[in-house]
Coordinates of C-alpha atoms in Angstrom, one line a residue:
M1 CA 184.8 159.6 48.6
K2 CA 183.0 162.9 48.0
Q3 CA 184.7 163.3 44.6
A4 CA 183.6 159.7 43.7
Y5 CA 180.0 160.5 44.5
E6 CA 180.2 163.8 42.5
A7 CA 181.6 161.9 39.5
I8 CA 178.8 159.4 39.7
E9 CA 176.2 162.1 40.0
K10 CA 177.6 163.9 36.9
A11 CA 177.8 160.6 34.9
T12 CA 174.2 159.7 35.7
R13 CA 172.7 163.2 35.3
F14 CA 169.7 163.4 32.9
E15 CA 166.8 165.6 32.1
K16 CA 163.2 164.5 32.6
K17 CA 159.9 165.9 31.3
V18 CA 156.4 164.5 31.9
L19 CA 154.1 165.9 29.2
D20 CA 150.5 166.8 29.4
N21 CA 149.5 163.6 27.6
G22 CA 151.3 161.6 30.3
L23 CA 154.4 160.6 28.3
T24 CA 157.7 160.6 30.2
V25 CA 160.7 161.8 28.3
L26 CA 164.2 161.1 29.6
V27 CA 167.3 162.5 27.9
H28 CA 171.0 161.9 28.9
S29 CA 173.1 164.3 26.8
M30 CA 176.6 162.9 26.2
P31 CA 178.5 165.6 24.2
G32 CA 181.5 164.2 22.3
F33 CA 179.9 160.8 21.7
T34 CA 179.2 160.0 18.1
G35 CA 176.0 158.0 18.5
V36 CA 172.5 158.3 19.8
H37 CA 170.4 155.5 21.2
A38 CA 166.7 155.8 21.7
I39 CA 164.2 153.6 23.4
Y40 CA 160.5 154.1 23.1
G41 CA 158.9 151.5 25.5
T42 CA 155.8 150.5 27.3
H43 CA 155.4 149.0 30.7
F44 CA 153.7 145.9 29.1
G45 CA 155.2 142.5 28.7
S46 CA 154.5 138.8 28.4
V47 CA 153.2 138.5 32.0
D48 CA 150.5 141.2 31.5
R49 CA 147.7 138.9 30.4
K50 CA 144.6 140.3 32.1
F51 CA 143.4 143.9 32.2
L52 CA 140.4 146.2 32.7
L53 CA 139.7 148.8 30.0
D54 CA 137.1 151.3 31.1
G55 CA 136.0 148.7 33.6
K56 CA 135.6 145.9 31.0
P57 CA 137.7 142.8 31.6
Y58 CA 140.0 141.3 28.9
E59 CA 142.2 138.3 28.9
M60 CA 144.9 137.8 26.3
P61 CA 146.4 134.5 25.1
A62 CA 150.1 133.8 25.7
G63 CA 152.4 135.7 23.3
T64 CA 150.1 138.7 22.7
A65 CA 152.7 141.3 23.9
H66 CA 155.4 139.8 21.6
F67 CA 152.9 139.5 18.7
L68 CA 152.0 143.2 19.2
E69 CA 155.7 144.1 19.1
H70 CA 156.0 142.6 15.6
K71 CA 152.9 144.3 14.3
M72 CA 153.8 147.8 15.6
F73 CA 156.5 148.1 12.9
E74 CA 153.8 148.2 10.2
N75 CA 151.1 150.8 9.3
E76 CA 149.2 151.9 6.2
E77 CA 152.4 153.7 4.9
G78 CA 154.6 150.6 5.0
D79 CA 157.3 149.1 7.2
A80 CA 159.4 151.0 9.7
F81 CA 162.5 149.0 8.9
T82 CA 162.4 150.2 5.3
L83 CA 162.4 153.8 6.5
Y84 CA 165.2 153.2 8.9
A85 CA 167.3 151.6 6.1
K86 CA 167.1 154.9 4.3
T87 CA 168.5 156.9 7.3
G88 CA 171.2 154.4 8.1
A89 CA 170.0 153.7 11.6
S90 CA 170.1 150.3 13.2
A91 CA 166.7 149.4 14.6
N92 CA 165.2 146.6 16.6
A93 CA 162.6 145.8 19.2
Y94 CA 162.2 143.2 22.0
T95 CA 159.5 142.0 24.4
G96 CA 160.4 141.1 28.0
F97 CA 158.4 139.8 30.9
D98 CA 157.3 143.3 32.0
R99 CA 158.2 145.6 29.0
T100 CA 158.2 146.0 25.3
C101 CA 160.8 148.3 23.8
Y102 CA 161.4 149.8 20.3
I103 CA 164.9 151.0 19.7
F104 CA 167.3 152.6 17.2
T105 CA 170.9 153.6 17.2
A106 CA 172.2 156.2 14.8
T107 CA 175.1 158.6 14.2
D108 CA 173.2 161.2 12.1
R109 CA 169.7 162.2 10.9
I110 CA 168.5 161.9 14.5
D111 CA 165.4 164.0 13.8
E112 CA 164.2 161.7 11.0
N113 CA 164.9 158.6 13.1
L114 CA 163.0 159.9 16.1
D115 CA 160.1 160.8 13.7
I116 CA 160.0 157.2 12.5
L117 CA 160.1 155.7 16.0
L118 CA 157.4 157.9 17.4
S119 CA 155.2 157.7 14.3
F120 CA 155.0 153.9 14.0
V121 CA 154.7 153.0 17.7
S122 CA 152.1 155.7 18.3
R123 CA 149.8 154.8 15.4
P124 CA 148.9 151.1 15.5
Y125 CA 147.4 149.5 12.3
F126 CA 146.0 146.0 12.2
T127 CA 143.9 144.1 9.7
E128 CA 142.7 140.5 9.5
E129 CA 145.1 139.9 6.6
T130 CA 148.2 141.3 8.3
V131 CA 147.4 139.5 11.6
H132 CA 146.9 136.2 9.8
K133 CA 150.2 136.7 8.0
E134 CA 152.1 137.5 11.2
Q135 CA 150.6 134.4 12.9
G136 CA 152.5 132.3 10.3
I137 CA 155.7 134.2 10.7
I138 CA 155.7 134.0 14.5
G139 CA 154.7 130.4 14.4
Q140 CA 158.0 129.7 12.6
E141 CA 159.8 131.7 15.2
I142 CA 158.2 129.7 18.0
K143 CA 159.4 126.5 16.4
M144 CA 162.9 127.9 16.3
Y145 CA 162.6 128.6 20.1
D146 CA 161.5 125.0 20.6
D147 CA 164.9 123.9 19.2
A148 CA 166.9 126.3 21.5
A149 CA 168.0 124.2 24.5
E150 CA 168.7 127.2 26.8
W151 CA 165.3 128.8 26.1
R152 CA 163.5 125.5 26.7
L153 CA 165.5 125.0 29.9
M154 CA 164.5 128.4 31.3
F155 CA 160.8 128.1 30.6
S156 CA 160.6 124.5 31.7
L157 CA 162.1 125.7 35.0
Y158 CA 159.7 128.5 35.4
G159 CA 156.9 126.0 34.6
C160 CA 158.1 123.9 37.5
L161 CA 158.3 126.8 39.9
Y162 CA 154.9 128.5 39.1
H163 CA 151.4 127.2 39.2
E164 CA 149.5 130.2 37.6
H165 CA 151.8 133.1 37.0
P166 CA 152.3 133.9 33.3
L167 CA 156.0 133.8 33.9
K168 CA 155.8 130.1 33.2
D169 CA 154.6 130.7 29.6
D170 CA 157.0 131.3 26.7
I171 CA 157.2 135.0 25.8
A172 CA 156.3 134.2 22.2
G173 CA 153.4 132.0 23.2
T174 CA 152.5 128.9 21.3
V175 CA 151.3 128.3 17.8
E176 CA 147.9 127.5 19.3
S177 CA 147.7 130.6 21.6
I178 CA 148.7 133.2 19.0
A179 CA 146.0 131.7 16.7
E180 CA 143.5 133.3 19.1
I181 CA 144.8 136.8 18.5
T182 CA 142.5 139.2 16.5
P183 CA 142.9 142.8 15.3
E184 CA 140.2 143.8 17.8
L185 CA 142.2 142.3 20.7
L186 CA 145.4 144.1 19.6
Y187 CA 143.6 147.4 19.4
R188 CA 142.3 146.9 23.0
C189 CA 145.9 146.1 24.1
T190 CA 147.2 149.3 22.5
Q191 CA 144.4 151.3 24.1
A192 CA 145.3 149.9 27.5
F193 CA 149.1 149.7 27.4
Y194 CA 150.3 151.9 24.6
R195 CA 148.7 155.0 26.0
P196 CA 151.3 157.7 26.6
Q197 CA 150.7 157.6 30.4
N198 CA 152.2 154.0 30.3
M199 CA 155.1 154.8 28.0
T200 CA 158.6 156.2 28.3
L201 CA 161.0 157.7 25.7
A202 CA 164.6 157.4 26.8
V203 CA 167.4 158.9 24.7
A204 CA 171.1 159.0 25.3
G205 CA 174.1 160.3 23.4
N206 CA 175.0 163.4 21.4
V207 CA 171.5 164.8 21.6
T208 CA 169.7 167.5 23.5
M209 CA 166.3 167.6 25.2
E210 CA 165.3 170.3 22.8
T211 CA 165.9 168.0 19.8
V212 CA 163.9 165.2 21.4
M213 CA 161.0 167.4 22.5
A214 CA 160.8 168.9 19.0
A215 CA 160.3 165.3 17.6
V216 CA 157.7 164.6 20.3
E217 CA 155.8 167.7 19.4
R218 CA 155.9 166.8 15.7
A219 CA 154.5 163.4 16.5
K220 CA 151.3 164.9 18.1
I221 CA 150.8 162.0 20.4
A222 CA 147.2 162.3 21.7
P223 CA 146.3 161.4 25.3
Q224 CA 144.4 158.2 25.6
P225 CA 141.0 158.7 27.3
G226 CA 139.4 156.2 29.7
T227 CA 141.0 154.0 32.3
A228 CA 143.2 150.9 32.1
Q229 CA 144.2 148.6 34.9
R230 CA 146.3 145.5 35.1
V231 CA 144.8 142.4 36.8
G232 CA 147.2 140.1 38.5
V233 CA 147.0 136.4 39.2
S234 CA 146.6 134.5 42.4
E235 CA 149.8 132.4 42.7
P236 CA 149.7 129.6 45.3
S237 CA 152.7 129.2 47.6
G238 CA 155.1 126.4 47.0
I239 CA 156.3 125.1 43.7
C240 CA 154.3 123.4 41.0
C241 CA 156.6 120.5 40.1
K242 CA 159.9 119.3 41.7
H243 CA 161.5 117.6 38.7
R244 CA 161.2 117.6 35.0
E245 CA 163.3 115.8 32.4
F246 CA 163.3 115.5 28.6
S247 CA 165.6 114.9 25.7
M248 CA 166.8 117.2 22.9
A249 CA 169.4 117.1 20.1
I250 CA 172.3 118.4 22.2
A251 CA 175.9 117.3 22.8
K252 CA 175.9 117.3 26.6
P253 CA 173.2 117.2 29.3
M254 CA 171.9 120.5 30.7
L255 CA 170.9 121.3 34.2
G256 CA 168.6 124.0 35.5
L257 CA 168.2 124.5 39.3
G258 CA 165.7 127.2 40.2
F259 CA 164.3 128.7 43.4
K260 CA 160.9 130.4 43.8
E261 CA 161.2 133.3 46.3
A262 CA 158.6 135.5 47.9
P263 CA 157.8 138.7 46.0
A264 CA 159.7 141.7 47.1
A265 CA 158.0 143.8 49.8
K266 CA 156.7 147.2 48.8
G267 CA 159.6 149.7 48.5
E268 CA 162.2 146.8 48.7
R269 CA 162.4 145.8 45.0
L270 CA 165.8 147.4 44.4
K271 CA 167.3 145.9 47.5
T272 CA 165.9 142.5 46.6
E273 CA 167.3 142.7 43.1
L274 CA 170.8 143.5 44.4
I275 CA 170.7 140.8 47.0
C276 CA 169.7 138.2 44.4
E277 CA 172.5 139.3 42.1
V278 CA 175.1 139.1 44.9
L279 CA 173.8 135.7 46.0
T280 CA 174.3 134.2 42.5
E281 CA 177.9 135.5 42.5
L282 CA 178.5 134.2 46.0
V283 CA 177.3 130.7 45.2
C284 CA 179.0 130.0 41.9
G285 CA 180.5 133.2 40.5
S286 CA 183.9 133.1 39.0
M287 CA 185.7 133.9 42.3
T288 CA 184.0 131.2 44.4
P289 CA 185.4 127.9 45.7
L290 CA 182.5 126.1 44.0
Y291 CA 183.4 127.6 40.6
R292 CA 186.9 126.4 40.9
K293 CA 185.8 122.9 41.8
L294 CA 183.3 122.7 38.9
Y295 CA 185.8 123.8 36.4
D296 CA 188.9 122.0 37.8
E297 CA 186.9 118.8 37.6
S298 CA 185.4 119.6 34.1
L299 CA 181.9 119.3 35.5
V300 CA 180.3 122.2 33.7
G301 CA 180.6 124.2 30.4
S302 CA 181.8 127.7 30.2
G303 CA 178.3 129.1 30.1
F304 CA 177.2 127.6 33.4
S305 CA 176.1 130.5 35.7
G306 CA 173.5 131.9 38.0
E307 CA 171.0 134.6 37.3
S308 CA 168.0 136.2 39.0
L309 CA 164.7 137.7 37.9
V310 CA 162.7 140.2 40.0
L311 CA 159.3 141.3 38.9
D312 CA 156.6 143.2 40.8
D313 CA 155.0 139.9 41.9
A314 CA 157.6 137.2 41.3
V315 CA 161.2 136.5 42.3
T316 CA 163.4 133.6 41.0
V317 CA 167.1 132.7 41.4
C318 CA 168.3 130.1 38.9
F319 CA 171.6 128.2 38.2
G320 CA 172.2 126.3 35.0
G321 CA 174.1 125.3 31.9
E322 CA 175.9 122.4 30.4
T323 CA 177.1 119.7 32.8
S324 CA 178.3 116.1 32.3
K325 CA 176.8 115.2 35.8
P326 CA 173.6 117.2 36.3
E327 CA 172.5 115.3 39.5
Y328 CA 175.9 115.7 41.1
V329 CA 176.2 119.4 40.2
R330 CA 172.8 120.0 41.7
E331 CA 173.9 118.5 45.0
L332 CA 177.1 120.6 44.9
I333 CA 175.1 123.8 44.5
L334 CA 172.7 122.9 47.3
A335 CA 175.6 122.0 49.6
E336 CA 177.4 125.3 48.9
I337 CA 174.2 127.2 49.7
D338 CA 173.9 125.3 52.9
R339 CA 177.5 125.9 53.8
L340 CA 177.1 129.7 53.2
R341 CA 174.0 129.7 55.4
K342 CA 175.7 127.8 58.3
E343 CA 179.3 129.1 58.1
G344 CA 178.5 132.6 57.0
I345 CA 179.5 134.6 54.0
D346 CA 183.2 135.4 53.7
E347 CA 183.8 139.1 54.0
T348 CA 186.5 139.3 51.3
L349 CA 184.4 137.3 48.8
F350 CA 181.4 139.5 49.5
K351 CA 183.4 142.6 48.8
L352 CA 184.9 141.1 45.6
C353 CA 181.4 140.2 44.3
K354 CA 179.9 143.5 45.3
N355 CA 182.8 145.4 43.6
Q356 CA 182.3 143.3 40.5
L357 CA 178.7 144.3 40.2
Y358 CA 179.6 147.9 41.1
G359 CA 182.1 147.9 38.2
E360 CA 179.5 146.6 35.8
L361 CA 177.1 149.4 36.8
I362 CA 179.8 152.1 36.3
S363 CA 181.0 150.6 33.0
G364 CA 177.4 150.9 31.8
L365 CA 177.7 154.6 31.9
E366 CA 180.2 154.7 29.1
A367 CA 178.1 153.5 26.2
V368 CA 175.0 155.3 24.8
D369 CA 172.9 152.1 24.4
D370 CA 173.6 151.0 28.0
V371 CA 172.9 154.5 29.3
A372 CA 169.5 154.7 27.5
A373 CA 168.6 151.2 28.6
G374 CA 169.5 152.0 32.2
L375 CA 167.4 155.2 32.1
F376 CA 164.4 153.3 30.8
S377 CA 164.7 150.4 33.1
S378 CA 165.3 152.4 36.3
H379 CA 162.4 154.8 35.5
Q380 CA 160.0 151.9 34.9
R381 CA 160.9 150.6 38.3
G382 CA 160.5 153.9 40.0
R383 CA 164.1 155.0 40.6
T384 CA 167.1 156.5 38.9
P385 CA 170.5 155.0 37.8
A386 CA 172.2 157.0 40.6
E387 CA 169.9 155.5 43.2
E388 CA 170.8 152.0 41.9
I389 CA 174.5 152.7 42.3
E390 CA 174.0 154.2 45.8
A391 CA 171.9 151.3 46.9
L392 CA 174.6 148.8 45.8
A393 CA 177.2 150.9 47.6
S394 CA 175.2 150.7 50.9
L395 CA 174.5 147.0 50.7
T396 CA 176.1 145.1 53.5
K397 CA 177.2 141.5 54.1
Q398 CA 174.6 141.3 56.9
D399 CA 171.8 142.3 54.4
V400 CA 172.7 139.3 52.2
Q401 CA 173.3 136.9 55.1
E402 CA 169.9 137.7 56.6
A403 CA 168.2 137.2 53.2
L404 CA 170.0 133.9 52.8
N405 CA 168.4 132.6 55.9
T406 CA 165.0 132.6 54.1
M407 CA 166.1 132.3 50.5
L408 CA 167.5 129.5 48.3
L409 CA 165.7 126.9 50.3
E410 CA 165.7 123.4 48.9
E411 CA 162.0 122.9 49.5
N412 CA 161.3 125.9 47.2
S413 CA 163.5 124.6 44.4
A414 CA 162.9 122.6 41.2
V415 CA 165.3 120.9 38.8
V416 CA 165.1 120.5 35.0
I417 CA 167.5 118.2 33.2
I418 CA 167.8 118.0 29.4
R419 CA 169.4 114.8 28.1
P420 CA 171.0 114.3 24.7
V421 CA 168.8 112.2 22.4
Q422 CA 170.1 108.6 22.5
K423 CA 171.1 107.3 19.1
E424 CA 170.2 103.8 18.0
G425 CA 172.5 101.2 19.4
E426 CA 173.7 103.3 22.3

């Protein structure tokens, strides 16, 4: 056991520096690996819609964080993707509920790629013309999302579960909401959330802290004066809507069954995340009796599964995917949850599910992109990858059973069903 912990400690070891300007730099050197993966991210996502900047309140329309992600790749010198193409790096960015990340993966010219990353993200540039152009581009992207059944299912479910929380709004916003975005608002957002104190640079692979710090020094990222503070929303208890149903051009019906849970207590977020992940596996994971029934009777498609989301002020557990009998499958899931609550969690199944999650965490230490992502994510949540692994190792069946007594309650659930569009004559 001691050797196992020593191996994990070595595999999760990284260097950390907090600079005078507030930026946190994390580097996991992996000698012998051919690639380097870098993430330059901010603790700012789609749910961050209200804030105070130097005491003055601002409220952003839905989709602002995602809109800003698109615009940060441009400045007066041109487009970052053009520069990355010259170095051979693979670059991208994404906006989540509580973060926005800019990334690249490369095998050489690491110095140049770090310079590109830090330069563009640290120096915003917006004009009326470029903002208007982007509104058209993202408007088309939003329409594409509207045709994506899984995406629609997820946000329809969040819309049923939450009254006020921005989690219910599409990350990209709507065509109407992004039309309200102005260069002035985007500059206020960068002043509030793209300040170095709110950002993290996480790099993993065949690289050293010295190389990364040299790039940071070349970037000359200035500290952001003043104060910025998030403003949360007041979310009522209980769900907003019990049932929602609509039609799309899909081959089979789709079911979404979601549960709105109480936010994690202070200092308990990691444990809450792990309990939620284990619970989804215990209910309908690939090793469960319900899973076998669903597939033996051809009730669901291969993508049917459970997943959880834990934010600072919101927790959900959802099950969903294609099913020929959505109402029946909903009843089966609720019955299985009730059975686990009354009969208790099987010890062997608990260990199998826990070991599966443990294996996923360990395997994530073998790829530079997973390591960098893990570094960034864990730091944003106030912990380390090693602490996440240790927390999972110490999780007990009793922890999960006690949580189940107050979680996945039917009265806190909502269901969304998407039906195939009926053709004429059917």
